[in-house]
Short mmCIF file of C-alpha atoms in Angstrom, two decimals:
data_model
loop_
_atom_site.label_atom_id
_atom_site.label_comp_id
_atom_site.label_asym_id
_atom_site.label_seq_id
_atom_site.Cartn_x
_atom_site.Cartn_y
_atom_site.Cartn_z
CA UNK C 2 0.05 -0.14 -0.03
CA UNK C 3 1.04 3.73 -0.72
CA UNK C 4 2.43 5.57 2.23
CA UNK C 5 -0.44 7.37 3.44
CA UNK C 6 -0.58 10.91 4.93
CA UNK C 7 -1.28 11.45 8.80
CA UNK C 8 -4.22 13.46 7.80
CA UNK C 9 -5.27 12.18 4.68
CA UNK C 10 -9.44 10.93 5.67
CA UNK C 11 -9.14 7.47 3.77
CA UNK C 12 -6.23 6.32 6.99
CA UNK C 13 -8.28 7.33 9.55
CA UNK C 14 -9.74 4.47 11.66
CA UNK C 15 -12.04 6.04 14.79
CA UNK C 16 -12.62 4.44 17.99
CA UNK C 17 -16.03 4.91 18.74
CA UNK C 18 -16.44 3.17 22.24
CA UNK C 19 -14.14 1.17 24.58
CA UNK C 20 -15.25 -1.29 27.36
CA UNK C 21 -13.60 -3.15 29.97
CA UNK C 22 -15.05 -6.91 29.98
CA UNK C 23 -14.79 -8.95 32.85
CA UNK C 24 -15.76 -12.77 33.44
CA UNK C 25 -18.51 -13.93 33.39
CA UNK C 26 -18.96 -15.68 36.70
CA UNK C 27 -16.70 -13.84 38.90
CA UNK C 28 -13.66 -15.74 40.36
CA UNK C 29 -12.53 -15.40 44.10
CA UNK C 30 -8.85 -12.91 44.30
CA UNK C 31 -5.70 -14.98 44.00
CA UNK C 32 -1.89 -14.81 43.43
CA UNK C 33 -0.97 -16.89 40.51
CA UNK C 34 2.68 -17.23 41.11
CA UNK C 35 4.48 -17.35 37.36
CA UNK C 36 7.51 -19.57 36.16
CA UNK C 37 10.64 -17.83 35.30
CA UNK C 38 9.74 -18.89 31.35
CA UNK C 39 7.07 -16.19 32.08
CA UNK C 40 8.48 -13.58 33.03
CA UNK C 41 11.19 -13.00 30.14
CA UNK C 42 8.79 -10.94 28.00
CA UNK C 43 5.49 -9.30 29.68
CA UNK C 44 5.09 -6.69 26.66
CA UNK C 45 1.60 -7.74 24.72
CA UNK C 46 2.38 -9.86 21.42
CA UNK C 47 -0.16 -8.24 18.63
CA UNK C 48 -1.94 -10.28 15.81
CA UNK C 49 -4.35 -8.71 13.20
CA UNK C 50 -6.88 -10.78 11.30
CA UNK C 51 -8.89 -9.32 8.40
CA UNK C 52 -12.50 -11.40 7.35
CA UNK C 53 -12.83 -9.54 4.17
CA UNK C 54 -14.52 -12.84 2.68
CA UNK C 55 -17.91 -13.16 4.09
CA UNK C 56 -21.00 -13.91 2.05
CA UNK C 57 -23.16 -10.89 0.39
CA UNK C 58 -26.06 -12.23 2.92
CA UNK C 59 -23.93 -12.42 5.97
CA UNK C 60 -22.72 -8.89 5.78
CA UNK C 61 -26.57 -7.65 4.96
CA UNK C 62 -27.35 -9.31 8.31
CA UNK C 63 -24.22 -7.67 10.32
CA UNK C 64 -23.32 -4.43 12.14
CA UNK C 65 -20.60 -3.26 13.63
CA UNK C 66 -22.95 -3.21 16.83
CA UNK C 67 -23.84 -6.67 16.32
CA UNK C 68 -20.38 -7.89 16.22
CA UNK C 69 -19.13 -6.38 19.22
CA UNK C 70 -22.06 -7.10 21.10
CA UNK C 71 -21.43 -10.49 20.38
CA UNK C 72 -17.06 -10.50 21.24
CA UNK C 73 -18.13 -8.67 24.52
CA UNK C 74 -20.45 -11.73 25.08
CA UNK C 75 -17.74 -13.85 23.75
CA UNK C 76 -15.44 -12.88 25.75
CA UNK C 77 -16.78 -12.10 29.33
CA UNK C 78 -17.72 -16.00 29.14
CA UNK C 79 -14.15 -17.15 27.59
CA UNK C 80 -12.24 -15.43 31.22
CA UNK C 81 -14.86 -17.11 33.34
CA UNK C 82 -12.29 -20.05 32.47
CA UNK C 83 -9.65 -18.00 31.26
CA UNK C 84 -9.53 -15.84 34.13
CA UNK C 85 -5.60 -15.06 34.68
CA UNK C 86 -6.89 -12.85 31.60
CA UNK C 87 -8.53 -10.07 33.75
CA UNK C 88 -6.00 -10.15 36.31
CA UNK C 89 -2.68 -7.49 35.88
CA UNK C 90 0.78 -8.64 36.62
CA UNK C 91 3.01 -7.29 39.23
CA UNK C 92 5.93 -7.52 40.88
CA UNK C 93 6.41 -9.58 44.71
CA UNK C 94 7.01 -7.05 47.18
CA UNK C 95 9.57 -10.14 48.65
CA UNK C 96 11.55 -10.80 45.45
CA UNK C 97 10.66 -7.44 43.04
CA UNK C 98 9.85 -10.85 40.80
CA UNK C 99 6.72 -11.04 38.84
CA UNK C 100 3.82 -12.57 39.34
CA UNK C 101 0.20 -12.66 38.30
CA UNK C 102 -2.69 -10.55 40.35
CA UNK C 103 -5.84 -12.79 39.34
CA UNK C 104 -8.31 -9.48 39.44
CA UNK C 105 -11.19 -9.57 37.83
CA UNK C 106 -9.94 -5.68 36.75
CA UNK C 107 -11.10 -7.26 33.13
CA UNK C 108 -9.73 -7.34 29.59
CA UNK C 109 -10.44 -4.17 26.70
CA UNK C 110 -11.98 -3.94 24.27
CA UNK C 111 -12.21 -1.42 22.00
CA UNK C 112 -14.85 -0.41 18.57
CA UNK C 113 -13.82 0.90 15.21
CA UNK C 114 -14.51 2.01 12.40
CA UNK C 115 -12.53 3.14 8.78
CA UNK C 116 -13.50 4.33 5.22
CA UNK C 117 -10.57 2.42 3.82
CA UNK C 118 -11.26 -0.80 2.08
CA UNK C 119 -9.08 -3.93 3.41
CA UNK C 120 -8.44 -4.92 -0.65
CA UNK C 121 -6.46 -1.00 -0.47
CA UNK C 122 -3.63 -2.45 2.14
CA UNK C 123 -2.21 -5.03 -0.50
CA UNK C 124 -0.12 -7.82 0.35
CA UNK C 125 -1.99 -8.93 4.28
CA UNK C 126 0.65 -11.36 5.31
CA UNK C 127 3.17 -8.35 4.73
CA UNK C 128 3.56 -6.23 7.90
CA UNK C 129 2.40 -2.99 7.32
CA UNK C 130 2.46 0.27 9.95
CA UNK C 131 -1.27 0.84 9.34
CA UNK C 132 -2.10 -1.85 10.97
CA UNK C 133 -0.51 -0.51 13.90
CA UNK C 134 -4.16 1.99 14.16
CA UNK C 135 -5.84 -2.18 14.22
CA UNK C 136 -5.15 -2.73 17.42
CA UNK C 137 -6.01 -1.04 21.05
CA UNK C 138 -2.96 0.72 22.92
CA UNK C 139 -3.97 1.39 26.56
CA UNK C 140 -2.37 4.42 27.72
CA UNK C 141 -0.15 3.69 29.88
CA UNK C 142 0.27 5.54 33.30
CA UNK C 143 3.99 4.63 33.94
CA UNK C 144 2.21 1.94 36.29
CA UNK C 145 3.16 -1.47 34.90
CA UNK C 146 0.60 -3.54 37.49
CA UNK C 147 -2.42 -1.13 35.64
CA UNK C 148 -1.89 -2.35 32.31
CA UNK C 149 -4.24 -5.16 30.78
CA UNK C 150 -3.06 -8.27 29.59
CA UNK C 151 -6.12 -8.97 26.85
CA UNK C 152 -7.06 -6.29 24.96
CA UNK C 153 -8.69 -6.10 21.68
CA UNK C 154 -10.05 -4.01 19.02
CA UNK C 155 -12.76 -4.34 15.92
CA UNK C 156 -12.56 -2.81 12.96
CA UNK C 157 -14.36 -1.94 10.64
CA UNK C 158 -13.70 -1.08 6.72
CA UNK C 159 -15.37 1.01 4.25
CA UNK C 160 -15.76 -2.65 2.52
CA UNK C 161 -18.24 -4.53 5.00
CA UNK C 162 -14.90 -6.68 5.92
CA UNK C 163 -13.89 -6.47 9.31
CA UNK C 164 -10.63 -7.33 11.35
CA UNK C 165 -9.79 -7.60 14.80
CA UNK C 166 -6.27 -7.13 16.73
CA UNK C 167 -5.38 -8.80 19.62
CA UNK C 168 -2.90 -8.24 21.80
CA UNK C 169 -2.59 -10.83 24.80
CA UNK C 170 0.64 -10.67 27.31
CA UNK C 171 3.66 -13.55 26.73
CA UNK C 172 3.23 -13.84 30.56
CA UNK C 173 0.32 -14.62 30.28
CA UNK C 174 0.34 -17.14 27.06
CA UNK C 175 2.41 -19.17 25.18
CA UNK C 176 1.62 -19.39 21.66
CA UNK C 177 -0.73 -22.98 21.60
CA UNK C 178 -2.21 -21.29 24.73
CA UNK C 179 -3.25 -18.30 22.71
CA UNK C 180 -4.36 -20.23 19.95
CA UNK C 181 -6.80 -22.43 22.44
CA UNK C 182 -7.44 -19.55 24.30
CA UNK C 183 -8.82 -17.02 20.74
CA UNK C 184 -10.63 -20.10 20.02
CA UNK C 185 -12.66 -20.75 23.23
CA UNK C 186 -13.51 -16.80 22.43
CA UNK C 187 -14.30 -16.89 18.68
CA UNK C 188 -16.63 -19.93 19.51
CA UNK C 189 -17.51 -18.15 22.48
CA UNK C 190 -18.88 -15.46 20.31
CA UNK C 191 -21.56 -17.01 17.71
CA UNK C 192 -21.28 -13.96 14.88
CA UNK C 193 -22.28 -16.08 12.39
CA UNK C 194 -24.38 -19.14 13.76
CA UNK C 195 -22.67 -22.60 13.13
CA UNK C 196 -22.51 -26.42 14.85
CA UNK C 197 -19.47 -27.13 16.32
CA UNK C 198 -17.52 -30.00 16.66
CA UNK C 199 -15.67 -31.32 20.04
CA UNK C 200 -15.45 -29.67 23.26
CA UNK C 201 -13.08 -26.81 23.84
CA UNK C 202 -10.40 -26.58 25.77
CA UNK C 203 -9.72 -25.88 29.36
CA UNK C 204 -6.88 -24.49 30.64
CA UNK C 205 -4.82 -24.92 33.44
CA UNK C 206 -3.57 -22.07 34.65
CA UNK C 207 -1.04 -23.21 37.77
CA UNK C 208 2.87 -23.05 37.11
CA UNK C 209 3.36 -26.73 38.68
CA UNK C 210 6.58 -28.55 38.01
CA UNK C 211 8.37 -25.40 36.64
CA UNK C 212 8.18 -23.44 39.41
CA UNK C 213 9.85 -26.64 41.77
CA UNK C 214 13.17 -24.98 43.61
CA UNK C 215 16.12 -25.91 42.41
CA UNK C 216 17.43 -27.37 45.52
CA UNK C 217 14.87 -30.35 45.32
CA UNK C 218 16.56 -30.99 41.29
CA UNK C 219 20.82 -30.37 42.20
CA UNK C 220 20.81 -33.95 41.21
CA UNK C 221 18.61 -34.03 38.18
CA UNK C 222 19.84 -30.20 36.34
CA UNK C 223 21.52 -30.94 32.80
CA UNK C 224 23.47 -27.64 31.22
CA UNK C 225 21.49 -25.54 29.72
CA UNK C 226 23.42 -24.89 26.11
CA UNK C 227 21.30 -22.47 24.33
CA UNK C 228 22.22 -19.88 27.45
CA UNK C 229 26.23 -20.86 27.44
CA UNK C 230 25.84 -20.09 23.65
CA UNK C 231 24.95 -16.86 24.12
CA UNK C 232 27.64 -15.89 27.08
CA UNK C 233 30.33 -17.45 23.83
CA UNK C 234 29.04 -14.68 21.65
CA UNK C 235 28.99 -11.82 24.34
CA UNK C 236 32.54 -12.89 25.46
CA UNK C 237 32.95 -12.58 21.28
CA UNK C 238 31.23 -9.25 20.60
CA UNK C 239 32.35 -7.61 23.52
CA UNK C 240 36.36 -9.43 23.08
CA UNK C 241 39.19 -6.33 23.22
CA UNK C 242 36.28 -4.08 24.52
CA UNK C 243 37.75 -2.14 28.47
CA UNK C 244 34.68 -3.74 31.18
CA UNK C 245 31.38 -5.93 30.18
CA UNK C 246 29.10 -3.58 29.13
CA UNK C 247 26.62 -5.90 28.35
CA UNK C 248 23.98 -7.50 29.88
CA UNK C 249 21.90 -11.18 28.99
CA UNK C 250 18.33 -10.83 29.41
CA UNK C 251 17.43 -14.05 27.35
CA UNK C 252 13.63 -13.20 25.51
CA UNK C 253 13.89 -10.12 28.01
CA UNK C 254 13.76 -7.68 24.03
CA UNK C 255 16.31 -6.15 22.65
CA UNK C 256 17.30 -2.25 22.71
CA UNK C 257 20.15 -0.12 20.56
CA UNK C 258 18.58 -1.73 18.21
CA UNK C 259 18.47 -0.79 14.79
CA UNK C 260 15.40 -0.87 12.56
CA UNK C 261 14.19 -3.37 10.80
CA UNK C 262 12.57 -3.75 8.12
CA UNK C 263 9.67 -6.34 8.68
CA UNK C 264 9.21 -9.50 5.76
CA UNK C 265 7.31 -12.09 4.79
CA UNK C 266 8.56 -14.87 2.12
CA UNK C 267 5.74 -17.27 1.52
CA UNK C 268 7.31 -21.24 0.08
CA UNK C 269 5.09 -23.06 -1.41
CA UNK C 270 4.63 -26.15 -0.95
CA UNK C 271 6.27 -27.04 -4.49
CA UNK C 272 9.59 -24.45 -3.07
CA UNK C 273 10.15 -26.71 0.14
CA UNK C 274 10.19 -29.62 -1.66
CA UNK C 275 12.30 -28.72 -4.73
CA UNK C 276 14.48 -27.10 -1.91
CA UNK C 277 14.16 -30.75 0.44
CA UNK C 278 15.03 -32.99 -3.16
CA UNK C 279 18.19 -30.15 -4.39
CA UNK C 280 19.82 -31.13 -0.82
CA UNK C 281 19.03 -34.41 0.64
CA UNK C 282 18.92 -37.81 -0.52
CA UNK C 283 15.35 -39.40 0.15
CA UNK C 284 16.92 -43.21 0.41
CA UNK C 285 14.68 -45.60 1.00
CA UNK C 286 14.50 -46.50 4.82
CA UNK C 287 15.96 -43.06 5.70
CA UNK C 288 14.12 -40.43 8.61
CA UNK C 289 12.28 -38.21 6.65
CA UNK C 290 13.30 -34.68 7.70
CA UNK C 291 10.84 -31.67 8.88
CA UNK C 292 10.01 -28.77 6.87
CA UNK C 293 10.96 -27.29 9.56
CA UNK C 294 14.76 -28.25 10.16
CA UNK C 295 15.14 -27.93 6.28
CA UNK C 296 13.42 -24.26 6.67
CA UNK C 297 15.63 -23.41 9.51
CA UNK C 298 19.24 -24.61 8.60
CA UNK C 299 18.81 -23.19 5.29
CA UNK C 300 17.75 -20.42 7.02
CA UNK C 301 20.85 -20.12 9.57
CA UNK C 302 22.94 -20.39 6.19
CA UNK C 303 21.01 -17.27 4.43
CA UNK C 304 20.86 -14.99 6.95
CA UNK C 305 24.86 -15.67 8.32
CA UNK C 306 26.04 -15.27 4.40
CA UNK C 307 23.87 -12.18 3.93
CA UNK C 308 25.29 -10.22 7.55
CA UNK C 309 29.08 -11.43 5.61
CA UNK C 310 29.94 -12.53 9.12
CA UNK C 311 33.91 -13.29 8.94
CA UNK C 312 34.54 -16.75 8.63
CA UNK C 313 36.48 -17.23 12.15
CA UNK C 314 33.29 -15.80 13.77
CA UNK C 315 31.37 -18.00 15.84
CA UNK C 316 27.28 -18.42 14.55
CA UNK C 317 24.83 -19.93 16.27
CA UNK C 318 21.25 -20.98 15.38
CA UNK C 319 18.33 -20.90 18.46
CA UNK C 320 14.95 -22.32 18.18
CA UNK C 321 12.01 -22.62 20.64
CA UNK C 322 11.21 -26.19 22.04
CA UNK C 323 8.04 -26.80 23.46
CA UNK C 324 8.75 -28.66 26.84
CA UNK C 325 5.23 -29.79 27.82
CA UNK C 326 6.11 -33.36 27.18
CA UNK C 327 9.59 -32.80 28.21
CA UNK C 328 9.08 -32.77 31.83
CA UNK C 329 8.66 -35.43 34.11
CA UNK C 330 6.17 -35.95 34.87
CA UNK C 331 5.01 -34.17 32.32
CA UNK C 332 3.03 -30.40 31.81
CA UNK C 333 -0.71 -31.35 31.89
CA UNK C 334 -2.94 -30.75 29.19
CA UNK C 335 -3.90 -27.27 28.57
CA UNK C 336 -1.53 -26.31 30.17
CA UNK C 337 -1.81 -22.11 29.42
CA UNK C 338 1.53 -21.00 30.52
CA UNK C 339 5.02 -20.39 28.64
CA UNK C 340 6.55 -23.79 27.98
CA UNK C 341 9.20 -23.06 25.94
CA UNK C 342 13.17 -23.14 26.11
CA UNK C 343 15.73 -22.13 23.63
CA UNK C 344 18.13 -25.40 21.62
CA UNK C 345 20.86 -23.81 20.39
CA UNK C 346 23.73 -25.03 17.97
CA UNK C 347 27.12 -22.99 17.51
CA UNK C 348 30.35 -23.86 15.14
CA UNK C 349 31.62 -20.99 13.39
CA UNK C 350 30.98 -19.53 10.15
CA UNK C 351 33.64 -21.59 7.56
CA UNK C 352 32.09 -24.44 9.40
CA UNK C 353 29.17 -23.27 8.47
CA UNK C 354 29.85 -22.66 4.41
CA UNK C 355 31.16 -26.00 4.29
CA UNK C 356 28.42 -27.84 6.97
CA UNK C 357 25.78 -29.92 4.49
CA UNK C 358 22.18 -29.28 5.15
CA UNK C 359 21.66 -32.73 5.86
CA UNK C 360 24.88 -32.29 8.51
CA UNK C 361 23.09 -29.30 10.34
CA UNK C 362 20.05 -30.81 10.57
CA UNK C 363 21.37 -33.59 12.49
CA UNK C 364 22.64 -31.28 14.83
CA UNK C 365 19.33 -29.83 15.26
CA UNK C 366 17.77 -33.00 15.84
CA UNK C 367 20.61 -33.33 18.43
CA UNK C 368 20.26 -30.10 20.00
CA UNK C 369 16.20 -30.67 20.59
CA UNK C 370 16.61 -34.14 21.40
CA UNK C 371 18.85 -33.25 24.46
CA UNK C 372 16.41 -30.73 25.78
CA UNK C 373 14.92 -32.67 28.77
CA UNK C 374 13.68 -32.38 32.00
CA UNK C 375 17.37 -31.49 33.37
CA UNK C 376 17.78 -28.74 30.44
CA UNK C 377 14.55 -27.33 31.21
CA UNK C 378 15.61 -26.69 34.76
CA UNK C 379 19.22 -25.46 34.61
CA UNK C 380 17.75 -23.12 31.48
CA UNK C 381 14.84 -22.01 33.91
CA UNK C 382 17.66 -21.24 36.99
CA UNK C 383 19.86 -19.21 34.62
CA UNK C 384 16.85 -16.95 34.90
CA UNK C 385 17.12 -16.46 38.26
CA UNK C 386 17.95 -12.60 39.20
CA UNK C 387 17.07 -9.27 38.12
CA UNK C 388 16.00 -9.44 34.26
CA UNK C 389 18.17 -7.85 31.76
CA UNK C 390 16.70 -6.24 28.66
CA UNK C 391 19.91 -5.43 27.00
CA UNK C 392 21.36 -7.02 24.63
CA UNK C 393 21.58 -5.48 21.46
CA UNK C 394 20.89 -7.57 18.66
CA UNK C 395 23.56 -9.74 17.89
CA UNK C 396 24.15 -10.88 14.20
CA UNK C 397 25.88 -14.42 15.19
CA UNK C 398 22.52 -15.50 16.69
CA UNK C 399 19.83 -16.17 14.48
CA UNK C 400 16.27 -17.16 16.39
CA UNK C 401 14.07 -19.16 14.76
CA UNK C 402 9.81 -19.75 16.20
CA UNK C 403 7.80 -22.29 14.37
CA UNK C 404 3.63 -21.13 14.54
CA UNK C 405 3.13 -23.79 11.97
CA UNK C 406 1.37 -26.16 14.79
CA UNK C 407 -0.52 -22.97 15.73
CA UNK C 408 -2.46 -21.63 12.42
CA UNK C 409 -4.77 -19.03 14.18
CA UNK C 410 -5.93 -18.19 9.93
CA UNK C 411 -8.20 -21.21 11.18
CA UNK C 412 -9.78 -18.92 13.72
CA UNK C 413 -13.05 -18.31 13.09
CA UNK C 414 -14.75 -15.66 14.94
CA UNK C 415 -16.72 -15.12 11.95
CA UNK C 416 -18.13 -17.38 9.02
CA UNK C 417 -14.84 -19.18 7.69
CA UNK C 418 -11.28 -19.27 8.18
CA UNK C 419 -9.43 -15.54 8.34
CA UNK C 420 -8.23 -14.10 4.97
CA UNK C 421 -5.24 -13.49 7.40
CA UNK C 422 -3.77 -13.44 10.86
CA UNK C 423 -0.69 -11.10 10.43
CA UNK C 424 1.57 -10.41 13.57
CA UNK C 425 2.92 -6.96 14.08
CA UNK C 426 6.33 -6.25 15.50
CA UNK C 427 7.67 -8.23 17.91
CA UNK C 428 9.87 -7.06 20.94
CA UNK C 429 12.95 -9.25 19.58
CA UNK C 430 11.90 -8.76 15.58
CA UNK C 431 14.73 -10.78 14.59
CA UNK C 432 13.14 -13.73 15.06
CA UNK C 433 12.42 -15.69 12.08
CA UNK C 434 8.71 -17.24 12.06
CA UNK C 435 8.05 -19.95 10.24
CA UNK C 436 3.66 -19.27 10.06
CA UNK C 437 1.00 -21.42 7.89
CA UNK C 438 0.47 -20.34 4.86
CA UNK C 439 -3.87 -19.57 5.01
CA UNK C 440 -3.76 -19.97 1.00
CA UNK C 441 -0.73 -23.18 0.53
CA UNK C 442 -1.57 -26.10 3.01
CA UNK C 443 2.00 -27.29 2.58
CA UNK C 444 3.44 -23.68 2.03
CA UNK C 445 4.84 -22.26 5.06
CA UNK C 446 4.72 -18.13 5.50
CA UNK C 447 8.35 -17.14 6.74
CA UNK C 448 8.44 -13.74 8.71
CA UNK C 449 11.45 -12.33 9.64
CA UNK C 450 12.79 -9.18 10.70
CA UNK C 451 15.83 -7.73 8.68
CA UNK C 452 18.15 -4.43 8.42
CA UNK C 453 17.60 -2.30 4.79
CA UNK C 454 20.72 -2.78 3.77
CA UNK C 455 20.90 -7.04 4.08
CA UNK C 456 17.51 -7.31 2.92
CA UNK C 457 18.08 -7.92 -1.01
CA UNK C 458 21.47 -10.27 0.04
CA UNK C 459 19.25 -12.32 2.02
CA UNK C 460 16.37 -12.34 -0.11
CA UNK C 461 19.20 -13.19 -2.94
CA UNK C 462 20.07 -16.15 -0.52
CA UNK C 463 17.04 -17.69 1.22
CA UNK C 464 14.56 -17.52 -2.31
CA UNK C 465 17.50 -19.45 -4.36
CA UNK C 466 17.34 -22.33 -2.20
CA UNK C 467 21.01 -22.51 -3.49
#
């Protein structure tokens, strides 16, 4: 979409009303103790859903008022089970650590409209600054404990289509839990009446085994390679400097970072198959490589080359691993907290250039298999102490998060899937997100933040499948 001036009437989004939404059945107030994984990133993560493929009769029968009312009543019902979403974060007075006060203060829902047509936004999978106007930003008075943990805005476009922009605190839910919450909310809203199959997910909010004291698990602890590798990268970056100016804040965000361009690459199922055939021999009886493994290896090579890191430097690939089944005992079904840690592999740039995709994937699998109960506890222990957020971006560090098992575009707030579910800028924009394509069941959309001067080189290397 062409850049629009702030005074251009067609770019105006008018907020019509803002309401607080509380659980339909009020829950007793209580403090929910968070794990160190929850405390790493308390910021809101935003997604914008677009629905511009509604049947003509549906559009005639809908009004913005009825959509807003149904979303509000559906959220009230959903918050009865997902009641922490109506609470607030606040620090523990004894140690300053963030916990969740289940206070029933409410989520926030806004109603808005714009004369703009959704078709004027262009490719909905590509980040657009206009999307920022489609999510509600609560006023910040400097008191972190007053910030709502769930915010949403429904906007009606001039064409009759809708967007729903939703922000959820990462301290509240991780990706799978966010998906379950949104699925439940969409099901409870019934903007368009339809039959639902199966029961709605029932959340488990207690953090349980992720809070077990360190002293009781010393014998079970392993090493968190992701933390060790991150320290090595920082030591490499600061070698030759006086002092140690950088602090580690794993997942806490980055400061002093250059402006990133958010770019989405669509890899069709055919392109992914071509990539696999080019780099991997598929002998009978061999274990097939997953799409995630293939794309992660390919992206690491392409990004490192595009950034021009010197051959003698160490570079690292880190990727999120779901630990729900890794713990002893396993986390319960419906666990709603953060249940991901980073796995990691490291080598020099020279080694990475010479390594085959197949050998990199073997290292990815090894790192993934090393994530066990002891690894998780060591990882959580490493996050103890004051949280820092002053780690500048490291071009030697490539971060990947797999969202393909969370197809957010399948959330049916209206009848049918969303045309697109686009994430906005995240606390660490350099992370590469692998998302299921809404237009190709076997395709993957890769969203990554890149500095403008490296965009062309990365695009050429990544799409060349070389």
